[in-house]
Amino acid sequence: MHIVITGGAGFLGARLARTLLAQGRLSLAGAPARDIARITLVDRAAPPPDLAADARIAATIGDLNAQLADDGAAFWREADAVFHLAAAVSGECEADFDLGMRSNFAATHGLLDKLRALGTRPVLVFSSSLAVFGDSPEQPLPALIDDRTLPTPQTSYGIQKFIGEQLVADYTRKGFVQGRSVRLMTVSVRPGRPNGAASGFFSGMIREPLAGLRAACPVPEETPVAIASPARTIEGIVRAAEASDADWGPRTALNLPSLATTVGEMAAALERVAGTAATALLDRTPDATIRRIVKTWPGRFDTPRARALGLAADESFDAVIRAYVRENPDAVKLVIGA
Amino acid sequence: MHIVITGGAGFLGARLARTLLAQGRLSLAGAPARDIARITLVDRAAPPPDLAADARIAATIGDLNAQLADDGAAFWREADAVFHLAAAVSGECEADFDLGMRSNFAATHGLLDKLRALGTRPVLVFSSSLAVFGDSPEQPLPALIDDRTLPTPQTSYGIQKFIGEQLVADYTRKGFVQGRSVRLMTVSVRPGRPNGAASGFFSGMIREPLAGLRAACPVPEETPVAIASPARTIEGIVRAAEASDADWGPRTALNLPSLATTVGEMAAALERVAGTAATALLDRTPDATIRRIVKTWPGRFDTPRARALGLAADESFDAVIRAYVRENPDAVKLVIGA
């Protein structure tokens, strides 16, 4: 089996590739599991060294729109499954409208048209986002989001993701792909360097203090957030590829499970795990731009569809931080309590 | 004031133009009403003779995508308001996927990008459709659709209209246009010739018998339908242009009011107005293709947002038929009861 991951050199793409390589096999849409022969990582950036060193990994480096236009590329045709994770992130899209329309809107449409033209009907997992939900004074979100809540995106990123969901649904209904859209929750703790996502601080406020660095905490303590750890997030993405049509249900995007917490509770968890030496490194300087985006996102979800698929939220943010510490020993400088 | 109507030679576009010419003035987004100096009709077809003869009407004939690409066209720049009614219809889009993607998806995106590039920030009224709502076994629609019901389109036409709504919302939020999307209900009775809409028979089953012609009634009598007369439909479109931002409310598309009826009740109304001579002309031969599309559409709406804007549904389908007879005397051959 051949797999393509767009955004495959990014944090989630690389982690997905590692997970798939480790399990060695994958079931697609309820079919019996087959061996994974190759994973092609499509990204602007080169893959991390551990992946580049694996014989089953191929990498193709460049802009996704350009790669879709390259008729010589064989991997699209060979793909049994495509995980479409490549995207410009929320903060970038809000600052640069054209970037978002190109990287999210046009690229997702282009990918679907490419796969349709090939006629190979692969499984396509599209990573959407909780950012399709947006609170506004004219149309407040309900206190609890469920599987039938109307998305009213309040950012260009959210609109572009929601449009992607609609395209995936119709290309699936028409039989061009076997598409499933999953709405990712706020992923924390992301390792590595900050990106342009407005949600980036939800990871930075944990990751940087653990590394002994100062970090911004630019929104009020009571700000709600729907968190999923990297492990739970990848679990949801893989489950979307595996589920049979009957188990998956409607073509509407699936809200993945999340832990409902707040920025203040996250800081308290950091203090429980790493002491006041960690929380002393948090700069509570408000950032109006980030606040404006983040405050439109919902914090509490009820996700019966995901539950029925066997997906669960993280148990506590303390556990999420401890998992990060275990998985990233080189990035942690502070002494961690038992 | 200059106005552009895409699809301006079509039935609704032409009726909108006549309505605007008759009132002579228009208020845009709550501003004081101004005189209408010119209405440009953009369409593949030439406008009807009565409009072509009016000095305030300009017509530009050709494909909308081509017209958007024509940098020499001054009317886009001069437009204070654009009514975007041009579309490929439901049945066509289901039969020809590329046609729908070009005429609905690409053209709506192209129009928004054109207006954004001009920087003129016109009022833009986008005609969406009740076809954004779709019933399916995996995700049944609620019995009553309201202003917060999640659209789950089950046709390419519905998907394309729903994507158009999202684009209009974000181009509006970014300040590129002052956009308002209205979801039209099933318009009946449309005069003139049948088109490729799966909903076409909802007009044909009244119009053709009144003209002494046989007509198809291809779905079961109990099929529910949310009807609006041409007059009520144009009223909603004009109100969308006039309403102030505060009155309009959220950027989510507005469900226009509708009369909840059934195909059987429509036939009964036809018999009350025009006798058994009319209903004897109905051919009740099922059409599986039309049935498959139409049965996914909802029949009952609660529309508090529209009500708050002063918009109301037709009182009865009998009254809708009588209005058609009054407005189209030359198309009616049967003797109509008092």
XYZ file of C-alpha atoms in Angstrom:
676
model
C 0.000 0.000 0.000
C 1.147 3.492 -0.891
C 0.260 6.489 1.235
C 0.671 10.196 0.550
C 0.813 12.768 3.347
C 0.593 16.436 2.352
C 2.265 18.594 4.939
C 4.219 15.406 5.614
C 7.302 17.155 6.963
C 5.307 19.198 9.442
C 4.836 18.171 13.040
C 1.569 16.278 12.614
C 2.504 14.876 9.197
C 5.806 13.515 10.470
C 4.169 12.063 13.573
C 1.509 10.427 11.424
C 4.234 8.942 9.193
C 6.082 7.577 12.247
C 2.866 6.077 13.610
C 2.050 4.404 10.298
C 5.618 3.101 9.886
C 5.558 1.696 13.422
C 2.311 -0.157 12.887
C 3.496 -1.269 9.433
C -0.019 -1.985 8.224
C -3.195 -0.043 7.692
C -6.826 -0.889 7.089
C -8.586 1.474 4.705
C -12.326 2.123 4.947
C -13.009 -1.166 6.677
C -10.975 -3.360 4.301
C -8.477 -5.883 5.731
C -5.186 -4.276 6.806
C -2.358 -4.350 4.270
C 1.372 -3.720 4.550
C 2.532 -0.175 3.986
C 5.122 -0.272 1.178
C 5.752 3.435 0.827
C 4.780 6.766 2.342
C 5.364 9.857 0.212
C 5.729 13.062 2.198
C 4.707 16.120 0.179
C 5.894 19.332 1.782
C 7.731 22.594 1.187
C 10.302 21.397 3.721
C 12.525 18.314 3.817
C 11.395 15.549 6.196
C 13.052 15.102 9.604
C 16.214 12.931 9.479
C 14.665 9.852 11.112
C 12.009 9.714 8.414
C 14.407 10.538 5.578
C 16.491 7.545 6.710
C 13.595 5.076 6.438
C 13.595 3.114 3.155
C 9.794 3.224 3.020
C 9.742 7.025 3.016
C 9.856 9.104 -0.162
C 9.901 12.871 0.007
C 8.942 15.409 -2.606
C 9.710 18.978 -1.713
C 7.876 22.036 -2.992
C 4.657 23.988 -3.033
C 1.579 21.746 -3.064
C -0.118 23.590 -5.919
C 3.021 23.157 -8.034
C 3.257 19.483 -7.103
C -0.369 18.959 -8.132
C 0.378 20.561 -11.492
C 3.306 18.184 -12.099
C 1.853 15.553 -14.383
C 5.017 13.473 -14.145
C 4.594 12.703 -10.448
C 3.630 9.028 -10.106
C 2.856 9.021 -6.383
C -0.570 10.621 -6.752
C -1.632 7.811 -9.060
C -0.200 5.129 -6.794
C -1.764 6.453 -3.595
C -4.233 4.159 -1.851
C -4.699 6.827 0.794
C -3.975 10.533 0.948
C -3.772 12.373 4.266
C -4.237 16.037 3.389
C -2.689 17.938 6.299
C -0.926 20.739 4.390
C -2.350 24.149 5.224
C -1.531 27.725 5.931
C -2.389 28.323 9.582
C -4.953 30.617 11.164
C -2.813 33.635 12.007
C -1.136 33.617 8.588
C -4.458 33.388 6.756
C -5.883 36.282 8.736
C -2.848 38.443 7.938
C -2.476 37.334 4.302
C -5.797 36.563 2.642
C -4.250 35.459 -0.653
C -1.932 33.003 1.079
C -4.872 31.275 2.714
C -6.939 31.182 -0.459
C -3.993 29.677 -2.330
C -2.762 27.223 0.321
C -6.086 26.122 1.763
C -8.873 26.859 -0.722
C -7.129 26.365 -4.088
C -4.814 23.560 -2.960
C -7.632 21.478 -1.469
C -9.742 21.969 -4.580
C -6.709 21.191 -6.748
C -5.942 18.001 -4.820
C -9.535 16.800 -5.203
C -9.527 17.545 -8.913
C -6.201 15.755 -9.324
C -7.492 12.616 -7.617
C -10.740 12.800 -9.574
C -8.837 13.061 -12.871
C -6.722 10.023 -11.963
C -9.827 7.960 -11.285
C -8.052 6.009 -8.542
C -10.637 6.768 -5.824
C -8.256 6.757 -2.855
C -9.231 7.197 0.767
C -8.725 10.890 1.506
C -8.507 12.167 5.074
C -8.853 15.937 5.231
C -7.738 17.737 8.372
C -10.273 20.428 9.109
C -10.349 22.399 12.333
C -12.467 23.505 15.275
C -11.925 26.956 13.723
C -14.961 26.285 11.529
C -16.871 27.250 14.680
C -16.805 30.938 15.416
C -18.537 32.954 18.070
C -19.745 36.450 17.191
C -21.947 39.065 18.830
C -24.464 38.707 15.958
C -24.592 34.918 16.292
C -23.279 33.539 19.587
C -22.172 29.917 19.612
C -24.030 27.555 21.916
C -22.206 26.775 25.177
C -21.708 23.174 24.078
C -20.854 22.273 20.455
C -22.257 18.994 19.207
C -22.221 17.024 15.979
C -25.067 19.090 14.489
C -23.928 22.577 15.479
C -23.935 25.034 12.578
C -20.406 26.283 11.837
C -20.223 30.056 11.484
C -16.511 30.645 10.907
C -15.133 34.014 12.007
C -11.730 33.707 10.350
C -10.573 33.160 6.775
C -8.838 29.977 7.936
C -12.099 28.653 9.353
C -13.999 29.538 6.164
C -11.367 27.857 3.991
C -11.409 24.693 6.095
C -15.210 24.613 6.047
C -15.227 24.989 2.261
C -12.699 22.148 2.075
C -15.100 19.961 4.058
C -17.891 20.712 1.584
C -15.713 19.865 -1.407
C -14.534 16.615 0.211
C -18.174 15.700 0.923
C -19.310 16.251 -2.645
C -16.288 14.622 -4.341
C -16.999 11.681 -2.044
C -20.727 11.589 -2.815
C -19.880 11.617 -6.515
C -17.491 8.684 -5.990
C -14.326 10.569 -7.010
C -12.612 9.895 -3.644
C -13.498 8.159 -0.381
C -13.223 11.257 1.724
C -13.460 11.830 5.449
C -12.997 15.203 7.101
C -11.900 15.409 10.714
C -11.984 18.630 12.694
C -8.808 18.794 14.731
C -8.984 20.383 18.140
C -6.280 22.696 19.475
C -3.196 20.468 19.505
C -1.053 20.870 22.589
C 1.740 20.320 23.414
C 3.332 20.723 19.977
C 7.102 20.264 20.127
C 9.542 22.273 18.056
C 9.399 25.882 17.054
C 6.469 28.321 17.121
C 4.427 28.632 13.901
C 2.034 31.303 12.642
C -1.057 29.774 14.193
C -3.022 32.021 16.510
C -3.299 28.916 18.688
C 0.480 28.511 18.842
C 0.769 29.874 22.364
C -1.362 27.006 23.690
C 1.746 24.885 23.086
C 4.385 27.566 23.582
C 3.160 28.399 27.093
C 4.039 24.837 28.123
C 6.924 23.967 25.807
C 9.036 27.088 26.306
C 8.975 27.169 30.133
C 9.836 23.458 30.217
C 12.869 24.378 28.110
C 13.734 27.155 30.566
C 12.582 29.885 28.169
C 10.104 32.715 28.630
C 6.772 32.303 26.837
C 3.806 34.489 25.988
C 0.418 33.828 27.502
C -1.446 36.494 25.535
C -5.080 35.837 26.474
C -6.974 35.953 29.799
C -6.768 32.978 32.176
C -10.454 32.200 31.818
C -10.145 31.702 28.024
C -11.667 28.289 27.270
C -9.886 25.884 24.963
C -10.651 22.451 23.525
C -7.336 20.590 23.676
C -6.141 17.326 22.188
C -2.669 15.902 22.617
C -0.631 14.988 19.531
C -1.226 11.292 20.282
C -5.028 11.670 20.479
C -4.998 13.829 17.333
C -3.082 11.256 15.274
C -5.373 8.544 16.640
C -8.356 10.417 15.220
C -6.723 10.947 11.841
C -5.820 7.255 11.509
C -9.274 6.148 12.648
C -10.814 8.310 9.906
C -8.865 6.354 7.300
C -9.700 2.971 8.831
C -13.420 3.263 9.545
C -15.860 1.537 7.237
C -18.398 3.749 5.508
C -21.098 2.382 7.805
C -19.086 3.179 10.938
C -18.073 6.582 9.629
C -21.645 7.653 8.928
C -22.541 10.942 7.251
C -20.141 12.893 5.040
C -20.288 15.818 7.433
C -16.926 16.472 9.085
C -16.286 14.747 12.389
C -15.497 16.737 15.533
C -12.615 14.932 17.244
C -12.762 14.561 21.036
C -11.211 17.247 23.188
C -10.364 18.064 26.759
C -12.266 21.186 27.847
C -9.892 23.347 29.837
C -8.807 26.982 30.199
C -5.551 28.849 29.877
C -5.498 29.283 33.644
C -6.007 25.561 34.252
C -3.232 24.803 31.755
C -0.865 27.074 33.691
C -1.903 25.391 36.933
C -1.142 21.980 35.402
C 2.259 23.266 34.282
C 2.941 24.365 37.842
C 1.903 20.977 39.246
C 4.229 19.182 36.818
C 7.210 21.547 36.736
C 6.781 23.915 39.669
C 6.769 27.673 39.941
C 10.104 27.765 38.122
C 8.057 27.026 35.020
C 5.089 29.342 35.540
C 7.420 32.187 36.529
C 8.512 32.158 32.872
C 5.016 33.031 31.573
C 4.556 36.575 30.284
C 0.933 37.518 30.699
C 1.028 40.365 28.197
C -2.238 40.574 26.213
C -2.055 40.362 22.407
C -5.185 41.844 20.844
C -4.727 40.149 17.457
C -4.398 36.678 18.931
C -7.169 37.332 21.416
C -9.517 38.460 18.644
C -9.088 35.154 16.793
C -8.928 32.784 19.753
C -11.946 34.202 21.561
C -14.212 33.184 18.651
C -13.345 29.484 19.085
C -15.455 27.152 21.195
C -14.102 25.408 24.268
C -16.639 22.663 25.002
C -17.693 19.851 22.709
C -19.949 16.835 23.014
C -18.759 14.304 20.414
C -21.010 11.225 20.286
C -19.955 10.365 16.707
C -16.291 10.240 17.696
C -17.157 8.240 20.834
C -18.991 5.665 18.722
C -15.791 5.308 16.671
C -13.892 4.497 19.880
C -12.145 7.857 20.079
C -11.631 9.531 23.444
C -10.252 12.797 24.787
C -7.129 13.107 26.921
C -7.839 12.457 30.584
C -6.137 15.516 32.023
C -3.814 18.271 30.922
C -1.293 17.108 33.550
C -1.121 13.806 31.663
C -0.707 15.665 28.377
C 2.266 17.611 29.767
C 3.832 14.444 31.212
C 3.500 12.723 27.830
C 5.263 15.680 26.191
C 8.079 15.444 28.731
C 8.470 11.703 28.117
C 8.437 12.106 24.324
C 10.759 15.132 24.164
C 13.430 14.612 26.839
C 15.952 16.764 24.970
C 13.575 19.744 24.935
C 13.034 19.725 28.704
C 15.492 21.556 30.962
C 13.508 21.927 34.158
C 13.384 19.269 36.825
C 10.036 17.506 36.592
C 8.198 16.307 39.703
C 7.195 12.671 40.053
C -26.891 54.504 -8.718
C -25.647 51.687 -10.931
C -26.805 48.119 -10.427
C -25.508 44.892 -11.959
C -27.651 41.745 -12.140
C -25.904 38.528 -13.137
C -28.364 36.125 -14.687
C -30.189 39.345 -15.518
C -31.989 37.970 -18.575
C -33.331 34.977 -16.677
C -36.772 34.899 -15.166
C -35.832 36.121 -11.689
C -33.187 38.536 -12.974
C -35.589 40.160 -15.413
C -38.341 40.355 -12.805
C -35.895 41.945 -10.356
C -34.892 44.493 -13.008
C -38.552 45.355 -13.689
C -39.224 45.731 -9.980
C -36.232 48.023 -9.507
C -37.110 50.094 -12.590
C -40.697 50.444 -11.362
C -39.645 51.683 -7.943
C -36.981 53.904 -9.551
C -34.992 54.191 -6.335
C -33.198 51.855 -3.978
C -31.776 52.060 -0.496
C -28.556 50.101 -0.009
C -27.610 48.656 3.374
C -29.713 51.166 5.279
C -28.512 54.287 3.421
C -31.061 56.794 2.073
C -32.673 55.662 -1.197
C -31.100 56.981 -4.398
C -32.300 57.070 -7.997
C -31.371 54.135 -10.158
C -29.510 55.497 -13.195
C -28.591 52.228 -14.852
C -29.058 48.479 -14.480
C -26.595 46.268 -16.339
C -27.908 42.780 -17.090
C -25.102 40.229 -17.393
C -26.282 37.023 -19.007
C -25.594 34.479 -21.739
C -28.921 35.467 -23.250
C -30.289 38.788 -24.491
C -32.761 40.523 -22.171
C -36.510 40.392 -22.842
C -37.736 43.120 -25.253
C -39.460 45.254 -22.599
C -36.194 45.569 -20.678
C -34.072 46.031 -23.802
C -36.322 48.968 -24.699
C -35.743 50.793 -21.400
C -33.087 53.503 -21.592
C -31.860 52.664 -18.094
C -31.051 49.075 -19.058
C -27.680 47.990 -20.435
C -27.068 44.391 -21.454
C -23.827 42.515 -21.813
C -24.150 39.059 -23.291
C -21.821 36.146 -22.675
C -20.461 33.662 -20.171
C -20.022 35.158 -16.681
C -16.487 33.831 -16.229
C -15.485 35.442 -19.543
C -17.166 38.701 -18.576
C -15.297 38.741 -15.267
C -12.038 38.275 -17.150
C -12.764 41.272 -19.401
C -10.761 44.086 -17.848
C -12.301 46.621 -20.206
C -15.801 46.280 -18.770
C -16.600 49.442 -16.819
C -19.867 48.295 -15.258
C -18.240 46.183 -12.547
C -16.334 49.224 -11.315
C -19.409 51.442 -11.434
C -21.694 49.021 -9.600
C -23.093 50.223 -6.287
C -24.901 46.912 -5.960
C -24.495 43.519 -7.593
C -27.281 40.937 -7.521
C -25.588 37.621 -8.269
C -28.373 35.378 -9.571
C -26.511 33.611 -12.396
C -26.192 29.874 -11.784
C -26.365 26.495 -13.356
C -29.415 24.773 -11.875
C -29.709 21.659 -9.741
C -30.489 19.028 -12.345
C -27.758 20.308 -14.701
C -25.150 20.332 -11.925
C -25.993 16.784 -10.910
C -25.675 15.580 -14.522
C -22.597 17.674 -15.393
C -20.253 18.162 -12.438
C -17.833 20.400 -14.336
C -20.609 22.720 -15.464
C -21.669 23.305 -11.862
C -18.120 23.829 -10.628
C -17.520 26.352 -13.404
C -20.844 28.199 -13.317
C -21.496 28.185 -9.574
C -18.223 27.576 -7.724
C -15.661 29.291 -9.993
C -17.946 32.101 -11.163
C -18.976 33.095 -7.621
C -15.361 33.039 -6.475
C -14.349 34.963 -9.599
C -17.008 37.606 -9.019
C -15.891 38.117 -5.427
C -12.256 38.392 -6.467
C -13.177 40.874 -9.208
C -15.048 43.110 -6.773
C -12.257 42.800 -4.225
C -9.659 43.817 -6.816
C -11.718 46.878 -7.786
C -11.906 47.998 -4.162
C -15.373 49.468 -4.684
C -17.042 47.513 -1.878
C -20.508 47.208 -3.441
C -23.518 45.634 -1.825
C -23.604 42.054 -3.109
C -26.748 39.951 -2.850
C -26.043 36.283 -3.499
C -28.928 33.981 -4.325
C -28.357 30.743 -2.495
C -30.948 28.009 -2.224
C -32.882 25.756 0.116
C -30.892 23.015 -1.657
C -28.110 23.629 0.879
C -30.310 21.483 3.128
C -30.292 17.829 2.238
C -31.859 14.856 3.926
C -29.980 11.548 3.927
C -30.366 8.200 5.672
C -27.044 8.792 7.488
C -28.089 12.235 8.674
C -31.825 12.938 8.565
C -32.908 16.564 8.491
C -35.021 17.803 11.391
C -38.747 18.045 10.611
C -38.583 21.830 10.855
C -35.620 23.806 9.475
C -34.721 26.954 11.388
C -32.101 29.677 11.158
C -29.481 27.539 12.939
C -30.027 24.221 11.163
C -26.810 22.678 9.867
C -26.851 22.424 6.058
C -25.806 18.991 4.806
C -26.200 19.353 1.041
C -26.917 16.172 -0.895
C -26.400 17.594 -4.385
C -23.479 19.299 -6.126
C -25.711 22.343 -6.645
C -26.384 22.533 -2.911
C -22.681 22.170 -2.091
C -21.740 24.875 -4.592
C -24.343 27.276 -3.244
C -23.236 26.595 0.335
C -19.610 27.259 -0.599
C -20.728 30.492 -2.267
C -22.355 31.534 1.037
C -19.089 30.923 2.882
C -17.087 32.961 0.395
C -19.593 35.826 0.525
C -19.413 35.747 4.331
C -15.626 35.961 4.448
C -15.225 38.556 1.673
C -17.786 40.577 3.641
C -16.030 40.090 6.987
C -12.792 41.244 5.355
C -14.557 44.355 4.018
C -14.114 43.482 0.321
C -17.871 43.578 -0.349
C -21.053 44.161 1.660
C -22.450 40.734 1.063
C -25.789 39.172 1.950
C -26.766 35.636 1.002
C -30.420 34.704 0.730
C -31.590 31.130 0.399
C -34.376 31.087 -2.166
C -37.186 28.631 -1.663
C -38.736 26.655 -4.531
C -40.088 29.379 -6.798
C -43.510 28.614 -8.224
C -45.195 29.470 -10.507
C -42.332 30.341 -12.891
C -43.633 31.500 -16.259
C -42.004 30.673 -19.554
C -40.273 27.497 -20.624
C -39.006 24.575 -18.506
C -35.340 24.738 -17.403
C -32.944 22.075 -16.156
C -33.822 22.465 -12.500
C -34.987 19.326 -10.738
C -37.571 21.608 -9.139
C -38.868 22.731 -12.530
C -41.986 20.576 -12.387
C -43.203 22.492 -9.315
C -43.950 25.278 -11.795
C -44.616 23.145 -14.870
C -47.398 21.169 -13.177
C -49.327 24.448 -12.810
C -48.149 26.472 -15.816
C -48.590 23.833 -18.522
C -52.148 22.716 -17.612
C -53.220 26.376 -17.405
C -51.929 26.686 -20.978
C -53.895 23.596 -21.971
C -50.761 21.433 -22.165
C -49.939 18.129 -20.503
C -47.388 18.312 -17.654
C -45.294 15.876 -15.667
C -45.897 15.398 -11.968
C -42.978 13.023 -11.381
C -42.972 12.655 -7.576
C -45.521 11.288 -5.080
C -48.407 13.491 -3.941
C -47.167 13.568 -0.355
C -43.817 15.099 -1.385
C -43.383 18.210 0.796
C -42.204 21.449 -0.757
C -41.341 24.907 0.563
C -42.800 27.295 -2.028
C -42.411 31.014 -2.600
C -44.087 32.950 -5.370
C -41.962 35.048 -7.737
C -43.258 38.206 -6.026
C -42.275 37.023 -2.518
C -38.895 35.840 -3.827
C -38.037 39.195 -5.394
C -39.220 40.925 -2.215
C -36.655 38.912 -0.234
C -33.841 39.666 -2.672
C -34.552 43.408 -2.611
C -34.857 43.459 1.183
C -31.428 41.828 1.428
C -29.928 44.760 -0.466
C -31.819 47.366 1.563
C -31.375 46.136 5.131
C -28.872 47.880 7.355
C -26.075 45.751 8.763
C -27.744 45.873 12.166
C -31.097 44.709 10.783
C -29.450 42.051 8.627
C -27.576 40.498 11.530
C -25.068 37.656 11.110
C -23.272 36.916 7.863
C -24.881 33.483 7.746
C -27.255 33.112 4.794
C -30.889 33.993 5.398
C -33.649 31.429 4.837
C -36.423 33.272 2.995
C -40.028 32.589 4.091
C -41.928 29.797 2.394
C -45.350 28.235 2.195
C -45.200 24.612 3.384
C -47.280 22.538 1.022
C -47.202 19.239 -0.887
C -47.442 18.237 -4.506
C -50.899 16.817 -3.813
C -52.081 20.071 -2.206
C -50.683 22.014 -5.167
C -52.692 19.848 -7.554
C -55.785 20.361 -5.404
C -55.266 24.129 -5.552
C -54.921 23.911 -9.327
C -58.247 22.077 -9.461
C -59.924 24.684 -7.263
C -58.696 27.496 -9.512
C -58.976 25.905 -12.969
C -61.121 22.794 -12.538
C -60.613 19.182 -13.459
C -59.834 20.256 -17.018
C -56.494 21.379 -15.593
C -55.662 18.448 -13.335
C -56.679 15.985 -16.064
C -53.580 17.215 -17.890
C -51.180 16.013 -15.142
C -49.120 12.906 -15.948
C -48.277 11.170 -12.719
C -45.387 9.184 -14.124
C -42.559 8.840 -11.564
C -39.077 10.095 -12.528
C -36.429 8.478 -10.337
C -33.726 11.067 -11.082
C -35.904 14.014 -10.132
C -37.338 12.158 -7.149
C -33.839 11.360 -5.869
C -32.891 15.052 -5.809
C -36.191 16.527 -4.659
C -36.749 14.099 -1.802
C -33.598 15.365 -0.056
C -34.992 18.918 0.206
C -36.855 20.116 3.287
C -40.474 21.221 3.173
C -40.998 23.084 6.449
C -39.123 26.141 7.674
C -39.371 28.439 10.653
C -37.784 31.754 9.631
C -37.667 34.228 12.535
C -34.786 36.203 10.970
C -36.785 36.797 7.801
C -39.857 37.683 9.847
C -37.895 40.287 11.775
C -36.956 41.833 8.416
C -40.658 42.137 7.581
C -40.658 39.273 5.086
C -43.620 36.897 4.919
C -44.608 33.747 3.047
C -47.427 33.523 0.515
C -50.797 33.036 2.178
C -51.997 30.108 0.098
C -51.056 28.291 -3.063
C -54.454 29.183 -4.510
C -53.448 32.835 -4.221
C -50.088 32.036 -5.857
C -51.853 30.458 -8.853
C -54.291 33.351 -9.138
C -51.387 35.815 -9.137
C -49.742 33.831 -11.933
C -52.962 33.945 -13.947
C -53.241 37.725 -13.437
C -49.615 38.346 -14.377
C -49.502 36.014 -17.391
C -52.866 36.338 -19.169
C -51.404 35.329 -22.531
C -50.084 32.038 -21.109
C -53.463 30.937 -19.729
C -55.903 29.128 -22.028
C -58.253 27.502 -19.540
C -61.272 29.288 -18.120
C -60.455 30.302 -14.564
C -63.075 30.252 -11.827
C -63.862 33.381 -9.820
